[in-house]
PDB file of C-alpha atoms and ligand atoms in Angstrom:
ATOM      1  CA  MET H  14       0.000   0.000   0.000  1.00 76.00           C
ATOM      2  CA  ALA H  15       2.184   2.830  -1.269  1.00 93.00           C
ATOM      3  CA  ILE H  16       1.303   6.423  -0.445  1.00 97.00           C
ATOM      4  CA  GLU H  17       1.842   9.130  -3.035  1.00 98.00           C
ATOM      5  CA  LEU H  18       2.150  12.785  -2.118  1.00 98.00           C
ATOM      6  CA  ARG H  19       1.805  15.039  -5.129  1.00 98.00           C
ATOM      7  CA  ASP H  20       2.489  18.750  -5.244  1.00 98.00           C
ATOM      8  CA  LEU H  21       1.504  19.206  -1.614  1.00 98.00           C
ATOM      9  CA  HIS H  22       1.133  22.777  -0.336  1.00 98.00           C
ATOM     10  CA  LYS H  23       0.611  23.964   3.218  1.00 98.00           C
ATOM     11  CA  SER H  24       0.796  27.420   4.766  1.00 98.00           C
ATOM     12  CA  PHE H  25       0.152  28.684   8.270  1.00 97.00           C
ATOM     13  CA  LEU H  26      -1.279  32.056   9.163  1.00 95.00           C
ATOM     14  CA  VAL H  27       0.985  33.613  11.795  1.00 92.00           C
ATOM     15  CA  SER H  28       0.364  37.155  13.099  1.00 94.00           C
ATOM     16  CA  GLY H  29      -1.770  37.968  10.075  1.00 95.00           C
ATOM     17  CA  ARG H  30       0.875  36.765   7.596  1.00 96.00           C
ATOM     18  CA  THR H  31       0.752  33.630   5.495  1.00 96.00           C
ATOM     19  CA  ARG H  32       3.866  31.535   5.964  1.00 96.00           C
ATOM     20  CA  PRO H  33       4.321  28.715   3.504  1.00 97.00           C
ATOM     21  CA  VAL H  34       5.791  25.496   4.928  1.00 98.00           C
ATOM     22  CA  LEU H  35       5.241  22.920   2.184  1.00 98.00           C
ATOM     23  CA  ARG H  36       5.618  24.272  -1.347  1.00 98.00           C
ATOM     24  CA  GLY H  37       5.005  21.560  -3.877  1.00 98.00           C
ATOM     25  CA  LEU H  38       6.215  18.480  -2.044  1.00 98.00           C
ATOM     26  CA  ASN H  39       6.362  15.244  -4.043  1.00 98.00           C
ATOM     27  CA  LEU H  40       7.140  11.957  -2.322  1.00 98.00           C
ATOM     28  CA  THR H  41       6.402   8.269  -2.732  1.00 97.00           C
ATOM     29  CA  LEU H  42       6.278   6.163   0.413  1.00 97.00           C
ATOM     30  CA  ARG H  43       6.734   2.638  -0.848  1.00 96.00           C
ATOM     31  CA  GLU H  44       4.883  -0.182   0.816  1.00 93.00           C
ATOM     32  CA  GLY H  45       6.744  -1.932   3.608  1.00 94.00           C
ATOM     33  CA  GLU H  46       9.752   0.377   3.380  1.00 97.00           C
ATOM     34  CA  ILE H  47      11.391   2.698   5.868  1.00 98.00           C
ATOM     35  CA  THR H  48      11.645   6.276   4.654  1.00 98.00           C
ATOM     36  CA  ALA H  49      13.761   8.584   6.791  1.00 98.00           C
ATOM     37  CA  VAL H  50      13.077  12.312   6.602  1.00 97.00           C
ATOM     38  CA  VAL H  51      15.854  14.721   7.504  1.00 95.00           C
ATOM     39  CA  GLY H  52      16.040  18.491   7.319  1.00 93.00           C
ATOM     40  CA  ARG H  53      16.686  21.609   9.344  1.00 92.00           C
ATOM     41  CA  SER H  54      14.572  22.548  12.338  1.00 94.00           C
ATOM     42  CA  GLY H  55      11.397  24.262  11.161  1.00 94.00           C
ATOM     43  CA  CYS H  56      11.517  22.863   7.611  1.00 95.00           C
ATOM     44  CA  GLY H  57       8.136  21.135   7.985  1.00 96.00           C
ATOM     45  CA  LYS H  58       8.856  17.546   9.039  1.00 97.00           C
ATOM     46  CA  THR H  59       6.315  17.449  11.859  1.00 96.00           C
ATOM     47  CA  THR H  60       3.795  19.268   9.676  1.00 97.00           C
ATOM     48  CA  LEU H  61       4.209  16.581   7.008  1.00 97.00           C
ATOM     49  CA  LEU H  62       3.639  13.808   9.568  1.00 97.00           C
ATOM     50  CA  ARG H  63       0.600  15.547  11.015  1.00 97.00           C
ATOM     51  CA  ILE H  64      -0.932  15.904   7.553  1.00 97.00           C
ATOM     52  CA  LEU H  65      -0.354  12.198   6.858  1.00 97.00           C
ATOM     53  CA  ALA H  66      -1.864  11.259  10.225  1.00 95.00           C
ATOM     54  CA  GLY H  67      -4.995  13.260   9.388  1.00 95.00           C
ATOM     55  CA  LEU H  68      -4.346  15.777  12.168  1.00 96.00           C
ATOM     56  CA  GLU H  69      -3.751  18.757   9.901  1.00 97.00           C
ATOM     57  CA  PRO H  70      -5.483  19.780   6.662  1.00 98.00           C
ATOM     58  CA  TRP H  71      -3.394  20.709   3.636  1.00 98.00           C
ATOM     59  CA  ASP H  72      -4.083  23.545   1.213  1.00 98.00           C
ATOM     60  CA  ALA H  73      -3.460  22.071  -2.215  1.00 98.00           C
ATOM     61  CA  GLY H  74      -2.101  18.960  -3.863  1.00 98.00           C
ATOM     62  CA  GLU H  75      -3.000  15.343  -3.495  1.00 98.00           C
ATOM     63  CA  ILE H  76      -2.374  12.417  -1.172  1.00 97.00           C
ATOM     64  CA  ALA H  77      -3.132   9.085  -2.810  1.00 97.00           C
ATOM     65  CA  ALA H  78      -3.421   6.410  -0.140  1.00 95.00           C
ATOM     66  CA  PRO H  79      -5.351   3.141  -0.110  1.00 93.00           C
ATOM     67  CA  ALA H  80      -8.815   3.381   1.433  1.00 92.00           C
ATOM     68  CA  GLY H  81      -8.892   2.563   5.125  1.00 92.00           C
ATOM     69  CA  VAL H  82      -5.117   2.790   5.571  1.00 94.00           C
ATOM     70  CA  ARG H  83      -4.250   2.878   9.284  1.00 94.00           C
ATOM     71  CA  MET H  84      -1.688   5.421  10.467  1.00 95.00           C
ATOM     72  CA  GLY H  85      -0.006   5.073  13.855  1.00 95.00           C
ATOM     73  CA  MET H  86       1.750   8.181  15.133  1.00 95.00           C
ATOM     74  CA  VAL H  87       4.668   8.436  17.529  1.00 95.00           C
ATOM     75  CA  PHE H  88       4.805  12.112  18.440  1.00 92.00           C
ATOM     76  CA  GLN H  89       7.901  14.211  18.982  1.00 86.00           C
ATOM     77  CA  GLU H  90       6.891  14.433  22.649  1.00 89.00           C
ATOM     78  CA  ALA H  91       5.301  11.290  24.117  1.00 88.00           C
ATOM     79  CA  ARG H  92       1.799  12.689  24.826  1.00 91.00           C
ATOM     80  CA  LEU H  93       0.666   9.920  27.149  1.00 96.00           C
ATOM     81  CA  MET H  94      -2.425  10.219  29.270  1.00 96.00           C
ATOM     82  CA  PRO H  95      -1.051  11.087  32.719  1.00 97.00           C
ATOM     83  CA  TRP H  96      -3.975   9.589  34.622  1.00 97.00           C
ATOM     84  CA  LEU H  97      -3.507   6.136  33.037  1.00 97.00           C
ATOM     85  CA  ASN H  98      -0.717   3.701  33.798  1.00 97.00           C
ATOM     86  CA  VAL H  99       1.517   2.234  31.082  1.00 98.00           C
ATOM     87  CA  ARG H 100      -0.741  -0.778  30.501  1.00 97.00           C
ATOM     88  CA  ALA H 101      -3.854   1.357  30.168  1.00 96.00           C
ATOM     89  CA  ASN H 102      -2.123   3.913  27.932  1.00 96.00           C
ATOM     90  CA  ILE H 103      -1.226   1.111  25.523  1.00 97.00           C
ATOM     91  CA  ALA H 104      -4.538  -0.767  25.727  1.00 96.00           C
ATOM     92  CA  PHE H 105      -6.439   2.424  25.000  1.00 93.00           C
ATOM     93  CA  SER H 106      -5.095   2.364  21.426  1.00 92.00           C
ATOM     94  CA  GLY H 107      -6.243  -1.197  20.761  1.00 91.00           C
ATOM     95  CA  ARG H 108      -9.173  -1.750  18.423  1.00 84.00           C
ATOM     96  CA  ASN H 109     -12.322  -0.456  20.125  1.00 81.00           C
ATOM     97  CA  GLY H 110     -10.193   0.812  22.990  1.00 80.00           C
ATOM     98  CA  ARG H 111      -9.538  -2.702  24.265  1.00 84.00           C
ATOM     99  CA  MET H 112      -6.724  -5.227  24.125  1.00 92.00           C
ATOM    100  CA  ALA H 113      -5.944  -8.650  25.546  1.00 94.00           C
ATOM    101  CA  PRO H 114      -3.696  -8.252  28.620  1.00 96.00           C
ATOM    102  CA  GLU H 115      -1.185 -10.723  27.110  1.00 96.00           C
ATOM    103  CA  ARG H 116      -0.844  -8.583  23.994  1.00 96.00           C
ATOM    104  CA  VAL H 117      -0.328  -5.456  26.122  1.00 97.00           C
ATOM    105  CA  GLN H 118       2.360  -7.303  28.076  1.00 97.00           C
ATOM    106  CA  GLU H 119       4.023  -8.440  24.846  1.00 96.00           C
ATOM    107  CA  LEU H 120       4.263  -4.834  23.639  1.00 96.00           C
ATOM    108  CA  ILE H 121       5.619  -3.666  26.998  1.00 97.00           C
ATOM    109  CA  THR H 122       8.328  -6.319  26.762  1.00 96.00           C
ATOM    110  CA  ARG H 123       9.132  -5.383  23.178  1.00 95.00           C
ATOM    111  CA  VAL H 124       9.932  -1.820  24.107  1.00 94.00           C
ATOM    112  CA  GLY H 125      12.023  -2.962  27.066  1.00 94.00           C
ATOM    113  CA  LEU H 126       9.690  -1.876  29.853  1.00 97.00           C
ATOM    114  CA  SER H 127       8.919  -5.164  31.616  1.00 97.00           C
ATOM    115  CA  GLY H 128       7.952  -4.461  35.192  1.00 97.00           C
ATOM    116  CA  TYR H 129       6.673  -0.954  34.447  1.00 98.00           C
ATOM    117  CA  GLY H 130       3.151  -1.821  33.303  1.00 98.00           C
ATOM    118  CA  GLY H 131       1.639  -0.355  36.452  1.00 98.00           C
ATOM    119  CA  ALA H 132       3.731   2.834  36.414  1.00 98.00           C
ATOM    120  CA  TYR H 133       2.250   6.223  35.574  1.00 98.00           C
ATOM    121  CA  PRO H 134       3.872   8.534  32.982  1.00 97.00           C
ATOM    122  CA  ALA H 135       5.119  10.927  35.692  1.00 97.00           C
ATOM    123  CA  GLN H 136       7.071   8.018  37.197  1.00 98.00           C
ATOM    124  CA  LEU H 137       8.948   7.334  33.946  1.00 97.00           C
ATOM    125  CA  SER H 138      11.984   8.930  32.360  1.00 95.00           C
ATOM    126  CA  GLY H 139      11.623  10.808  29.052  1.00 91.00           C
ATOM    127  CA  GLY H 140      13.101   7.889  27.106  1.00 92.00           C
ATOM    128  CA  MET H 141      10.759   5.421  28.810  1.00 95.00           C
ATOM    129  CA  ARG H 142       7.788   7.591  27.902  1.00 95.00           C
ATOM    130  CA  GLN H 143       8.948   7.637  24.275  1.00 93.00           C
ATOM    131  CA  ARG H 144       8.993   3.846  24.304  1.00 94.00           C
ATOM    132  CA  VAL H 145       5.488   3.647  25.751  1.00 96.00           C
ATOM    133  CA  SER H 146       4.465   5.941  22.928  1.00 95.00           C
ATOM    134  CA  LEU H 147       5.908   3.458  20.400  1.00 95.00           C
ATOM    135  CA  ALA H 148       4.096   0.549  22.082  1.00 96.00           C
ATOM    136  CA  ARG H 149       0.873   2.543  21.976  1.00 96.00           C
ATOM    137  CA  ALA H 150       1.267   3.211  18.253  1.00 96.00           C
ATOM    138  CA  LEU H 151       1.856  -0.524  17.670  1.00 95.00           C
ATOM    139  CA  ALA H 152      -1.250  -1.370  19.697  1.00 96.00           C
ATOM    140  CA  TYR H 153      -3.238   0.390  17.017  1.00 94.00           C
ATOM    141  CA  GLU H 154      -1.912  -2.152  14.468  1.00 93.00           C
ATOM    142  CA  PRO H 155      -1.164   0.495  11.859  1.00 95.00           C
ATOM    143  CA  ASP H 156      -0.238  -0.128   8.224  1.00 95.00           C
ATOM    144  CA  TRP H 157       2.127   2.799   8.579  1.00 96.00           C
ATOM    145  CA  LEU H 158       4.078   4.036  11.549  1.00 97.00           C
ATOM    146  CA  LEU H 159       4.714   7.772  11.462  1.00 97.00           C
ATOM    147  CA  MET H 160       7.534   8.545  13.874  1.00 97.00           C
ATOM    148  CA  ASP H 161       8.732  12.004  14.846  1.00 96.00           C
ATOM    149  CA  GLU H 162      12.236  11.740  16.288  1.00 94.00           C
ATOM    150  CA  PRO H 163      11.064   8.839  18.430  1.00 92.00           C
ATOM    151  CA  PHE H 164      14.468   7.951  19.873  1.00 92.00           C
ATOM    152  CA  SER H 165      15.858  11.405  20.562  1.00 89.00           C
ATOM    153  CA  ALA H 166      15.794  10.956  24.351  1.00 87.00           C
ATOM    154  CA  LEU H 167      17.357   7.491  24.400  1.00 91.00           C
ATOM    155  CA  ASP H 168      20.878   6.514  25.429  1.00 93.00           C
ATOM    156  CA  TYR H 169      23.117   4.826  22.845  1.00 93.00           C
ATOM    157  CA  PHE H 170      22.319   1.244  23.873  1.00 93.00           C
ATOM    158  CA  THR H 171      18.561   1.588  24.260  1.00 92.00           C
ATOM    159  CA  ARG H 172      18.445   3.462  20.972  1.00 93.00           C
ATOM    160  CA  ALA H 173      20.311   0.610  19.250  1.00 93.00           C
ATOM    161  CA  ASP H 174      17.810  -1.889  20.730  1.00 91.00           C
ATOM    162  CA  MET H 175      14.869   0.186  19.514  1.00 92.00           C
ATOM    163  CA  GLN H 176      16.371   0.508  16.044  1.00 95.00           C
ATOM    164  CA  LYS H 177      16.652  -3.292  15.838  1.00 93.00           C
ATOM    165  CA  GLU H 178      13.053  -3.522  17.018  1.00 91.00           C
ATOM    166  CA  LEU H 179      12.009  -1.183  14.203  1.00 94.00           C
ATOM    167  CA  LEU H 180      13.734  -3.381  11.636  1.00 95.00           C
ATOM    168  CA  GLU H 181      11.832  -6.339  13.045  1.00 92.00           C
ATOM    169  CA  ILE H 182       8.556  -4.399  12.825  1.00 91.00           C
ATOM    170  CA  GLN H 183       9.337  -3.720   9.184  1.00 92.00           C
ATOM    171  CA  ARG H 184      10.531  -7.247   8.360  1.00 91.00           C
ATOM    172  CA  ALA H 185       8.155  -9.459  10.305  1.00 89.00           C
ATOM    173  CA  GLU H 186       5.041  -7.300  10.425  1.00 89.00           C
ATOM    174  CA  ARG H 187       5.492  -5.658   7.042  1.00 89.00           C
ATOM    175  CA  ARG H 188       4.576  -2.211   8.243  1.00 93.00           C
ATOM    176  CA  GLY H 189       5.778   0.862   6.393  1.00 95.00           C
ATOM    177  CA  ILE H 190       7.615   3.422   8.462  1.00 97.00           C
ATOM    178  CA  LEU H 191       8.120   7.142   7.994  1.00 98.00           C
ATOM    179  CA  LEU H 192      10.803   8.213  10.401  1.00 97.00           C
ATOM    180  CA  VAL H 193      11.826  11.794  11.103  1.00 97.00           C
ATOM    181  CA  THR H 194      15.333  11.817  12.520  1.00 95.00           C
ATOM    182  CA  HIS H 195      18.157  14.283  13.058  1.00 92.00           C
ATOM    183  CA  ASN H 196      20.635  11.455  13.153  1.00 93.00           C
ATOM    184  CA  LEU H 197      22.144  10.545   9.781  1.00 92.00           C
ATOM    185  CA  ASP H 198      23.674   7.344  11.170  1.00 93.00           C
ATOM    186  CA  GLU H 199      20.239   6.247  12.303  1.00 95.00           C
ATOM    187  CA  ALA H 200      18.845   7.021   8.858  1.00 95.00           C
ATOM    188  CA  LEU H 201      21.689   5.025   7.284  1.00 94.00           C
ATOM    189  CA  PHE H 202      21.166   2.024   9.528  1.00 94.00           C
ATOM    190  CA  LEU H 203      17.406   1.843   9.034  1.00 97.00           C
ATOM    191  CA  ALA H 204      16.176   3.505   5.874  1.00 97.00           C
ATOM    192  CA  ASP H 205      15.411   2.256   2.379  1.00 97.00           C
ATOM    193  CA  GLN H 206      15.291   5.845   1.244  1.00 96.00           C
ATOM    194  CA  VAL H 207      16.484   9.030   2.924  1.00 96.00           C
ATOM    195  CA  VAL H 208      14.667  12.200   2.000  1.00 96.00           C
ATOM    196  CA  LEU H 209      15.979  15.716   2.592  1.00 94.00           C
ATOM    197  CA  LEU H 210      13.304  18.340   3.119  1.00 96.00           C
ATOM    198  CA  GLN H 211      14.276  21.900   2.220  1.00 94.00           C
ATOM    199  CA  ASP H 212      12.334  24.991   1.189  1.00 92.00           C
ATOM    200  CA  GLY H 213       9.087  23.058   1.463  1.00 95.00           C
ATOM    201  CA  ARG H 214      10.103  20.409  -1.043  1.00 96.00           C
ATOM    202  CA  VAL H 215      12.014  17.155  -1.266  1.00 96.00           C
ATOM    203  CA  ALA H 216      15.446  18.506  -2.190  1.00 93.00           C
ATOM    204  CA  GLN H 217      17.046  15.064  -2.379  1.00 92.00           C
ATOM    205  CA  ALA H 218      15.910  11.465  -2.155  1.00 93.00           C
ATOM    206  CA  CYS H 219      18.705   8.925  -1.691  1.00 93.00           C
ATOM    207  CA  ASP H 220      17.948   5.326  -2.500  1.00 94.00           C
ATOM    208  CA  LEU H 221      19.581   2.853  -0.083  1.00 95.00           C
ATOM    209  CA  ARG H 222      17.696  -0.249  -1.121  1.00 96.00           C
ATOM    210  CA  MET H 223      20.771  -1.889  -2.599  1.00 94.00           C
ATOM    211  CA  TRP H 224      22.383  -2.050   0.845  1.00 94.00           C
ATOM    212  CA  GLN H 225      21.080  -5.191   2.506  1.00 93.00           C
ATOM    213  CA  LYS H 226      19.843  -5.291   6.086  1.00 94.00           C
ATOM    214  CA  PRO H 227      20.837  -5.883   8.808  1.00 92.00           C
ATOM    215  CA  ARG H 228      23.585  -3.351   8.179  1.00 95.00           C
ATOM    216  CA  ASP H 229      26.880  -3.104   9.951  1.00 93.00           C
ATOM    217  CA  PRO H 230      27.189   0.568  10.953  1.00 90.00           C
ATOM    218  CA  VAL H 231      31.004   0.469  11.142  1.00 91.00           C
ATOM    219  CA  SER H 232      31.867  -1.603   8.092  1.00 92.00           C
ATOM    220  CA  ARG H 233      33.758  -0.347   5.046  1.00 94.00           C
ATOM    221  CA  GLU H 234      30.480  -0.620   3.186  1.00 91.00           C
ATOM    222  CA  ALA H 235      28.836   1.664   5.771  1.00 92.00           C
ATOM    223  CA  ALA H 236      31.533   4.286   5.253  1.00 94.00           C
ATOM    224  CA  ALA H 237      30.977   4.167   1.494  1.00 92.00           C
ATOM    225  CA  TRP H 238      27.205   4.557   1.898  1.00 90.00           C
ATOM    226  CA  LYS H 239      27.660   7.397   4.350  1.00 91.00           C
ATOM    227  CA  ARG H 240      29.906   9.160   1.843  1.00 92.00           C
ATOM    228  CA  LYS H 241      27.265   8.653  -0.820  1.00 86.00           C
ATOM    229  CA  LEU H 242      24.521   9.995   1.435  1.00 85.00           C
ATOM    230  CA  LEU H 243      26.584  13.022   2.482  1.00 89.00           C
ATOM    231  CA  ASP H 244      27.462  13.799  -1.147  1.00 86.00           C
ATOM    232  CA  CYS H 245      23.819  13.531  -2.008  1.00 80.00           C
ATOM    233  CA  MET H 246      22.850  15.902   0.828  1.00 79.00           C
ATOM    234  CA  GLU H 247      25.736  18.290   0.122  1.00 80.00           C
ATOM    235  CA  GLU H 248      24.527  18.901  -3.411  1.00 76.00           C
ATOM    236  CA  THR H 249      21.647  20.976  -2.101  1.00 68.00           C
ATOM    237  CA  ARG H 250      23.272  22.926   0.721  1.00 62.00           C
TER     238      ARG H 250
HETATM  239  N1  ATP S   5       0.014  25.256  14.188  1.00 77.17           N
HETATM  240  C1  ATP S   5       0.904  26.089  13.634  1.00 77.17           C
HETATM  241  N2  ATP S   5       0.626  27.392  13.481  1.00 77.17           N
HETATM  242  C2  ATP S   5       1.491  28.223  12.880  1.00 77.17           C
HETATM  243  N3  ATP S   5       2.689  27.853  12.415  1.00 77.17           N
HETATM  244  C3  ATP S   5       3.037  26.572  12.554  1.00 77.17           C
HETATM  245  C4  ATP S   5       2.182  25.606  13.169  1.00 77.17           C
HETATM  246  N4  ATP S   5       2.793  24.414  13.158  1.00 77.17           N
HETATM  247  C5  ATP S   5       3.991  24.612  12.570  1.00 77.17           C
HETATM  248  N5  ATP S   5       4.148  25.890  12.203  1.00 77.17           N
HETATM  249  C6  ATP S   5       5.315  26.460  11.509  1.00 77.17           C
HETATM  250  O1  ATP S   5       5.622  25.619  10.418  1.00 77.17           O
HETATM  251  C7  ATP S   5       7.022  25.484  10.268  1.00 77.17           C
HETATM  252  C8  ATP S   5       7.398  24.022  10.279  1.00 77.17           C
HETATM  253  O2  ATP S   5       7.151  23.482  11.568  1.00 77.17           O
HETATM  254  P1  ATP S   5       7.418  21.949  11.892  1.00 77.17           P
HETATM  255  O3  ATP S   5       6.998  21.721  13.289  1.00 77.17           O
HETATM  256  O4  ATP S   5       6.774  21.138  10.831  1.00 77.17           O
HETATM  257  O5  ATP S   5       9.020  21.869  11.745  1.00 77.17           O
HETATM  258  P2  ATP S   5      10.007  20.637  11.945  1.00 77.17           P
HETATM  259  O6  ATP S   5      10.721  20.411  10.646  1.00 77.17           O
HETATM  260  O7  ATP S   5       9.285  19.498  12.519  1.00 77.17           O
HETATM  261  O8  ATP S   5      11.085  21.238  12.992  1.00 77.17           O
HETATM  262  P3  ATP S   5      11.856  20.522  14.217  1.00 77.17           P
HETATM  263  O9  ATP S   5      13.026  19.775  13.588  1.00 77.17           O
HETATM  264  O10 ATP S   5      12.336  21.681  15.030  1.00 77.17           O
HETATM  265  O11 ATP S   5      10.910  19.638  14.950  1.00 77.17           O
HETATM  266  C9  ATP S   5       7.655  26.318  11.372  1.00 77.17           C
HETATM  267  O12 ATP S   5       8.038  27.555  10.822  1.00 77.17           O
HETATM  268  C10 ATP S   5       6.539  26.510  12.376  1.00 77.17           C
HETATM  269  O13 ATP S   5       6.652  27.768  12.988  1.00 77.17           O
HETATM  270 MG1   MG S   6       9.319  18.604  14.380  1.00 77.17          MG
END
């Protein structure tokens, strides 16, 4: 179920002035692939995700997506319900607001939070809250996961674990993933295509499909791909 964005335009009205954010954005999100979106702060990455999640209207252009496609969002900040514990926050996103307790437990384990099912968001660290947010998005059983810098608050090791988990979500569950990240190494390790957003458009799209996964981030091959990606990004600076 590919998603096609064609000539997408979006402006915001700020202090009586129209400020364009997306200015003719074209992008294909191929089924079952990981697309990483990079770009400077304020270039419109979150806006793009919010439009795809149905949280923000767009002004002009077209989004061609299969009917009934399910989008799961992992927000830039975790946005959990503070009055619900971890288990209830996750279960709330299940179909009809319910989920089997075993399935909830499975998701808690997957994001490395065994033993914290009864904890409330205020009792968790920022990185733990981000992981609950990922489990909650998975509870929704989405066709696409839209992730806005989901691992920014994680330490090196937990981040590496979560990246492996994402690859498993892609491989075993065949979900497509749109991942906003500021970390080029993360994009290199995970993505099938890396897209650079600039001036409201896709300035570059680098195809990494030829590099097989799982990828070794410190191999000679990795260095060559990183060079290729940097060259690709440099062209538009
Ligand atoms: N609701 C809104 N009202 C007005 N302007 C907005 C709104 N949301 C976003 N913007 C503006 O749109 C632009 C893009 O914002 P967006 O949050 O998409 O950036 P971003 O690429 O996600 O940045 P960051 O990397 O800092 O998260 C910014 O100039 C921002 O001020
Ligand atoms: Mg953002």
